XYZ file of C-alpha atoms in Angstrom:
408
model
C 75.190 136.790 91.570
C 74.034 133.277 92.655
C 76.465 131.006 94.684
C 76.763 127.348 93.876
C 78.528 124.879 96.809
C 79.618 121.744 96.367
C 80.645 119.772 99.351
C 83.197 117.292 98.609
C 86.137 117.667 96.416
C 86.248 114.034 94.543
C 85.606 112.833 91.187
C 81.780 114.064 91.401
C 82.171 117.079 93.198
C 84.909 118.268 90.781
C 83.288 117.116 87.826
C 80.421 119.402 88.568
C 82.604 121.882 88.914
C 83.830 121.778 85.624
C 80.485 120.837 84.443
C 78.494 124.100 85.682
C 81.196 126.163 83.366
C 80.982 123.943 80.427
C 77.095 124.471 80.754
C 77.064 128.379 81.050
C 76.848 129.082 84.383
C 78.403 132.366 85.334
C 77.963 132.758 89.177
C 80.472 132.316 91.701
C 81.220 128.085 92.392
C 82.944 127.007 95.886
C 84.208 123.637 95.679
C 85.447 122.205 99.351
C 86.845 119.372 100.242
C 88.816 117.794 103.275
C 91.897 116.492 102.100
C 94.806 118.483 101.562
C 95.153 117.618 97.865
C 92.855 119.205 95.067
C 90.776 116.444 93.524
C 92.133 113.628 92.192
C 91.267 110.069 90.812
C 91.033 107.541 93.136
C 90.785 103.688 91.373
C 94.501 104.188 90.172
C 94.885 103.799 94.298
C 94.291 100.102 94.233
C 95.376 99.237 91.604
C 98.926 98.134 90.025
C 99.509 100.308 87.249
C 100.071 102.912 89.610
C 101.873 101.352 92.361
C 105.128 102.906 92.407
C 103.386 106.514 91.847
C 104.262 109.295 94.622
C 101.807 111.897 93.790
C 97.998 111.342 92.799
C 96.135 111.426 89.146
C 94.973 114.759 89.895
C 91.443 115.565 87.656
C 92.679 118.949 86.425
C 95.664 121.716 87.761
C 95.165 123.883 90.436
C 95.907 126.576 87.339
C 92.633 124.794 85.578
C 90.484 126.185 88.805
C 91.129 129.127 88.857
C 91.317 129.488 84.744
C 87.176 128.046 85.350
C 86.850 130.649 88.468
C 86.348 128.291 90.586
C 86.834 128.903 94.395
C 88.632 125.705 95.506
C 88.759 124.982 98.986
C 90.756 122.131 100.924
C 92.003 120.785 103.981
C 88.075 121.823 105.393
C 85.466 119.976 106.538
C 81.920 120.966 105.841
C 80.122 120.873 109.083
C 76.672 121.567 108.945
C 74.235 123.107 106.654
C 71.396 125.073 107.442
C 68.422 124.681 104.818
C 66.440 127.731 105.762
C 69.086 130.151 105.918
C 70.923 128.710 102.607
C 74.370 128.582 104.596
C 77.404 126.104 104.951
C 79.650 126.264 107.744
C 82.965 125.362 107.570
C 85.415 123.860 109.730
C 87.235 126.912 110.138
C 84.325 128.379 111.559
C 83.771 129.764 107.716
C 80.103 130.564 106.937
C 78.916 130.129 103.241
C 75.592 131.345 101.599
C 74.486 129.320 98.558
C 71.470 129.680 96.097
C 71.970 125.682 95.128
C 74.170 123.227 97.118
C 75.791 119.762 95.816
C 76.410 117.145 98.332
C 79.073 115.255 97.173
C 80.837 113.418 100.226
C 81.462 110.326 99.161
C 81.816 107.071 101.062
C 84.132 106.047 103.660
C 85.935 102.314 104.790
C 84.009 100.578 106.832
C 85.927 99.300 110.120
C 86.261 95.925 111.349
C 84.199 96.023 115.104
C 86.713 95.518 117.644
C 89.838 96.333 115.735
C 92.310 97.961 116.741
C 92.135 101.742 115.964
C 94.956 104.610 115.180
C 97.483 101.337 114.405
C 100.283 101.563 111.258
C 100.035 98.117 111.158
C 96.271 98.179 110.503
C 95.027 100.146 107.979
C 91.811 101.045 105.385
C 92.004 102.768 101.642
C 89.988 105.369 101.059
C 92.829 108.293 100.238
C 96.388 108.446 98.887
C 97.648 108.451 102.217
C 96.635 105.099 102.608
C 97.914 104.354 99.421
C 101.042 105.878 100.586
C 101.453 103.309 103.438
C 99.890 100.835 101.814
C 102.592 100.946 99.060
C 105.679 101.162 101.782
C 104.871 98.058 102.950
C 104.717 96.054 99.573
C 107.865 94.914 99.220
C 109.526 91.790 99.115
C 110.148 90.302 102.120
C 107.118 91.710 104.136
C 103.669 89.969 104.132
C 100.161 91.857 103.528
C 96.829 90.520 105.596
C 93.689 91.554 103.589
C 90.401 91.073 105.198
C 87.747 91.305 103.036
C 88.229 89.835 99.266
C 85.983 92.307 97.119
C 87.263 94.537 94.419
C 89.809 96.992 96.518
C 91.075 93.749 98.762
C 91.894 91.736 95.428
C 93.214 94.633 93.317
C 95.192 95.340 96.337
C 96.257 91.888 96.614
C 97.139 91.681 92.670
C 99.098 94.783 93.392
C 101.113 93.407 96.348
C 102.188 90.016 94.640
C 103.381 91.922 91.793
C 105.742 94.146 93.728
C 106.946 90.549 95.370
C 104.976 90.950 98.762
C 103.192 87.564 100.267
C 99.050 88.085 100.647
C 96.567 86.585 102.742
C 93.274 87.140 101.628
C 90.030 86.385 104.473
C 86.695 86.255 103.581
C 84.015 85.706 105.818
C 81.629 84.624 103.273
C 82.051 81.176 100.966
C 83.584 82.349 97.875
C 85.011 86.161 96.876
C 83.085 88.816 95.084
C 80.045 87.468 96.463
C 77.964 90.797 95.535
C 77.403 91.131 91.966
C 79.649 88.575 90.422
C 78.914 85.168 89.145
C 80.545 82.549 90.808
C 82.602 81.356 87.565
C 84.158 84.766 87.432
C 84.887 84.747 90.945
C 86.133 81.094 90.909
C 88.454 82.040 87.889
C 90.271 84.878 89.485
C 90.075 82.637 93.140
C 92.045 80.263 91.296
C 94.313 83.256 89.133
C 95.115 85.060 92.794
C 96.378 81.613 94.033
C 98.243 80.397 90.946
C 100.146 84.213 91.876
C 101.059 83.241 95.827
C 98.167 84.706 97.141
C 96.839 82.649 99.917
C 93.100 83.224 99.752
C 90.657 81.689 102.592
C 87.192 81.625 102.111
C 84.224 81.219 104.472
C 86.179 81.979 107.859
C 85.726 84.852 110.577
C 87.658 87.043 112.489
C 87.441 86.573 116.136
C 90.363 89.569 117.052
C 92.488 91.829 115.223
C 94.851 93.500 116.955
C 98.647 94.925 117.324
C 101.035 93.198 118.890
C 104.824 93.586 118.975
C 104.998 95.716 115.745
C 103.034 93.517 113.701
C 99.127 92.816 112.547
C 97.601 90.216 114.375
C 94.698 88.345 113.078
C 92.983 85.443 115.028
C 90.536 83.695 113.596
C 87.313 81.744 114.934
C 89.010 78.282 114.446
C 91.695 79.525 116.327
C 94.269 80.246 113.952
C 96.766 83.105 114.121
C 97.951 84.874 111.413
C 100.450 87.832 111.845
C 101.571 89.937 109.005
C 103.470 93.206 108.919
C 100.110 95.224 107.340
C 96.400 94.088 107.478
C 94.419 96.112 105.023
C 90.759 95.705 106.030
C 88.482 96.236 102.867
C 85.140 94.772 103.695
C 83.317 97.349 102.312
C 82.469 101.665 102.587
C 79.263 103.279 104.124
C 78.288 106.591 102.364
C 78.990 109.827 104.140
C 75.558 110.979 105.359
C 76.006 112.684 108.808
C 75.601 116.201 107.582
C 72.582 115.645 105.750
C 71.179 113.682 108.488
C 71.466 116.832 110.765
C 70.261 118.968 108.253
C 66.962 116.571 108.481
C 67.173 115.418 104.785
C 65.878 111.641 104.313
C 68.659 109.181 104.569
C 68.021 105.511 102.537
C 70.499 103.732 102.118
C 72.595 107.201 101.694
C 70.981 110.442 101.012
C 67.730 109.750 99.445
C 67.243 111.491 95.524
C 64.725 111.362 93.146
C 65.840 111.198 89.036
C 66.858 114.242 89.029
C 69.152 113.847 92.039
C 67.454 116.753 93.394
C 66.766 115.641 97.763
C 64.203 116.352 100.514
C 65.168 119.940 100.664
C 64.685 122.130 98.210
C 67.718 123.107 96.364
C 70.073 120.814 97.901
C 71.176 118.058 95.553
C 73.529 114.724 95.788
C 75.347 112.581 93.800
C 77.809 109.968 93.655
C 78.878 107.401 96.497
C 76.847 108.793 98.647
C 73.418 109.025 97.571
C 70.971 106.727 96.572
C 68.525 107.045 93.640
C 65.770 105.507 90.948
C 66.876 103.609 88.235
C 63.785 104.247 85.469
C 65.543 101.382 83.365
C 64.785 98.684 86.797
C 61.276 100.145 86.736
C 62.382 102.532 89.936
C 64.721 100.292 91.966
C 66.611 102.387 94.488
C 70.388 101.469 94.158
C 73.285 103.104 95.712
C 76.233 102.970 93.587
C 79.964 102.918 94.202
C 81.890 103.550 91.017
C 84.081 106.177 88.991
C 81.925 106.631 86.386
C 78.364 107.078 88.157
C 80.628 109.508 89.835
C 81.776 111.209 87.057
C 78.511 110.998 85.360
C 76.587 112.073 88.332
C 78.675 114.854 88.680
C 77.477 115.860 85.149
C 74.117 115.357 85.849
C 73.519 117.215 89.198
C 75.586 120.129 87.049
C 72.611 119.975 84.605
C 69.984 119.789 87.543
C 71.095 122.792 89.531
C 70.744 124.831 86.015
C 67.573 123.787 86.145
C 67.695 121.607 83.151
C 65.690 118.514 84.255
C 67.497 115.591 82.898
C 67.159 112.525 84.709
C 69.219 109.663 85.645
C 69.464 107.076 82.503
C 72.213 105.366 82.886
C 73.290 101.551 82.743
C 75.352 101.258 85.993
C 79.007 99.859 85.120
C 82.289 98.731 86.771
C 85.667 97.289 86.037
C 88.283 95.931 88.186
C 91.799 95.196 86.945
C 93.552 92.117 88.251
C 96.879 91.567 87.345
C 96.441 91.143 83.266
C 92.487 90.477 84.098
C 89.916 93.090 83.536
C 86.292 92.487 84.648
C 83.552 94.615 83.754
C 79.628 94.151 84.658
C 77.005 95.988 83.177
C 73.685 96.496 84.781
C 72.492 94.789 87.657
C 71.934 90.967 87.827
C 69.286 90.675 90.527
C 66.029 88.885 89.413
C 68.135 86.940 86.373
C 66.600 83.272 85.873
C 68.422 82.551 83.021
C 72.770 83.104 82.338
C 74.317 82.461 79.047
C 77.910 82.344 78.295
C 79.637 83.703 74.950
C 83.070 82.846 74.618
C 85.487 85.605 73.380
C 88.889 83.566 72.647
C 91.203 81.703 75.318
C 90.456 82.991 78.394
C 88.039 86.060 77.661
C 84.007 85.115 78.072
C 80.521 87.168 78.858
C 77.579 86.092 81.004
C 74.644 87.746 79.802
C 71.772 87.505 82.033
C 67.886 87.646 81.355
C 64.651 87.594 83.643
C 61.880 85.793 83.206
C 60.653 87.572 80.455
C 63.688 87.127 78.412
C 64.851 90.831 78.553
C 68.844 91.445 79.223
C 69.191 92.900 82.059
C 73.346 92.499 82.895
C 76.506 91.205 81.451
C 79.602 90.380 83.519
C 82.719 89.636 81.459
C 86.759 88.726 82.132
C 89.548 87.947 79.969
C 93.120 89.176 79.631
C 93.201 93.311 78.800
C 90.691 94.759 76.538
C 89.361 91.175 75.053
C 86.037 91.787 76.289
C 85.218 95.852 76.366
C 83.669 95.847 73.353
C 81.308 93.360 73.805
C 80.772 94.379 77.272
C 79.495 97.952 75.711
C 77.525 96.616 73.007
C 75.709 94.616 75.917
C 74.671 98.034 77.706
C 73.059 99.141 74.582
C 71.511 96.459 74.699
C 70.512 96.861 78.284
C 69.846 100.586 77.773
C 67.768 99.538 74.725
C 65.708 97.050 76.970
C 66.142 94.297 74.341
C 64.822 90.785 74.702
C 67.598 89.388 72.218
C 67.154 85.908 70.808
C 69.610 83.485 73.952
C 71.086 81.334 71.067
C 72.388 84.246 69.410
C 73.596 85.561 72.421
C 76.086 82.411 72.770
C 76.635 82.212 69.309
C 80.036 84.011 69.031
C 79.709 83.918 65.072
C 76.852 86.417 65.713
C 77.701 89.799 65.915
C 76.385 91.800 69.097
C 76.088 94.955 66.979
C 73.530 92.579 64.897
C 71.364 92.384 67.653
C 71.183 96.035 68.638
C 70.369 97.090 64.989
C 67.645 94.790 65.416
């Protein structure tokens, strides 16, 4: 009976899981991840609605596992696997054969060089452990440091205001959200995280950050000291490549994959945060993306591959971030636009849609206050799936239906 491993027990790895069953595959499936907990879903970790939660958004029951037969493993790390003899080995000293193998490890926080390491008072989010501390010391009264302002550091700061702690906010760069969001959507929710409390600082480094007397201490290149009873450093993750690397697969910017998310060695596929792949719809650019549903579609996909079923990657790449009662979503990838036209959607709520040279849509980035501008926002990956070159005045003209477009 053939053996299918997935390393890494996340959204992807669990979804193809659950995928392999739904697709008919009757072999044995050994899912194992690190973590103590069984999978669960990890943007509720950031973000407010969740904030006084104890336990996880677990994907599916431990009962659901073993309804599916699948072999669930956690609290192990996957050490090395050996591509000739088809075998995983556990931390446990566990040795696994497999006929296909998923890797499906994710990314991890990147730290701040110089920091210092193994402190309460200075902390990453990557798990709901860090959630867990994170959370403890939201509370009025106490004040939250966040280095970094991209999605996690201002959902995190969102979520600290609203349980009544003060925020700092440093960026080293001029302006927040500086990869992959227009400026006017950053500058809006700048100016939204300050009209909340949140002190947000643009454009200034971190010469030190250490802990002193119980507390974070943050010292900045113009000499400034900040001190605050958490810093939360969130400048970014790296993808978890070390075991392919010493299994010799090709690393790129993660673990390299073709469209079918199939690597260098045969039978040994990735997905998720930490591979990177083809986008047919950017005529081949290889992107690396860090999101819940290229996990969860991923996961779907590399299901599909391992059967053998050659489907290839197709789709639009998409995120959201909820900011207090802000959502922003982007669609599609903005690099190469020359041209960025604004629809309004009603007070507050807008879309950039943005075009190359040729006039084709190739993104859309759009806020306003809870589900204002979803709909829009998914008729614009149609578009962008559809590889329209839509007509720019009836892309501002909010009397003109989307859905008009796409039928046409």
């Amino acid at each position: 009976m053939a053996h299918f491993v997935i390393i890494g027990a996340g959204e992807c790895g669990a979804r193809a899981a659950f995928a392999l069953r739904e697709k008919g595959f009757a072999g044995e499936i050994t899912l194992v991840g690190a973590e103590p907990l069984h999978p669960y879903e990890r943007p509720p970790l950031s973000k407010a609605g969740s904030a006084d939660a104890a336990d996880p958004k677990f994907i599916a029951t431990l009962e659901k596992y073993t309804e599916s037969g699948i072999r669930l493993l956690t609290g192990l790390e996957a050490r090395d696997f050996d591509t000739t003899s088809r075998t995983v080995t556990l931390s446990d000293g566990t040795t696994l054969s497999y006929d296909k193998l998923l890797l499906a490890t994710g990314a991890s926080a990147r730290s701040l060089p110089g920091a210092s390491e193994n402190s309460p008072h200075i902390r990453s989010l990557r798990t709901h452990h860090d959630a867990a501390a994170l959370r403890d010391a939201m509370k009025p009264g106490r004040h939250i440091a966040i280095i970094g302002g991209g999605f996690i550091g201002l959902e995190l700061a969102a979520t600290a205001r609203l349980l009544g702690a003060g925020v700092t906010v440093v960026e080293g760069l001029e302006r927040v959200l500086k990869r992959g969001v227009p400026e006017e959507i950053a500058h809006l929710l700048t100016e939204r995280h300050r009209a909340e409390g949140v002190d947000v600082r643009c454009g200034v480094s971190i010469a030190a950050l250490t802990e002193e007397g119980g507390k974070a201490v943050i010292r900045l290149s113009t000499g400034e000291i900040i001190e605050a009873d958490l810093a939360l450093v969130g400048i970014g993750a790296r993808p978890n490549v070390e075991i392919a690397e010493r299994a010799g697969l090709t690393i790129e910017n993660g673990i390299a994959v073709d469209t079918y998310l199939q690597t260098s060695a045969p039978d040994v596929f990735a997905a998720g945060d930490c591979c990177s792949f083809p986008l047919p719809i950017y005529d081949g650019l290889r992107v690396r993306l860090e999101s819940w549903r290229n996990a969860q579609e991923q996961g779907t996909l590399a299901a599909a591959n391992m059967l053998g079923l050659d489907e290839a990657v197709s789709a639009v790449p998409w995120f959201w971030s909820d900011q207090y009662d802000m959502t922003l979503q982007i669609a599609g990838l903005a690099d190469g636009a020359v041209l960025h036209l604004r629809r309004d959607l009603g007070p507050g709520a807008f879309i950039l849609f943005h075009l190359d040279a040729a006039g084709r849509l190739i993104a859309a980035s759009g806020i306003g206050p809870g589900n204002t501008i979803a709909r829009d926002i998914r008729l614009a990956e149609m578009l962008i799936a559809a590889r329209a070159h839509p007509d720019p005045a009836a892309l501002t003209a909010s009397d003109v239906k989307l859905k008009s477009l796409l039928a046409a």
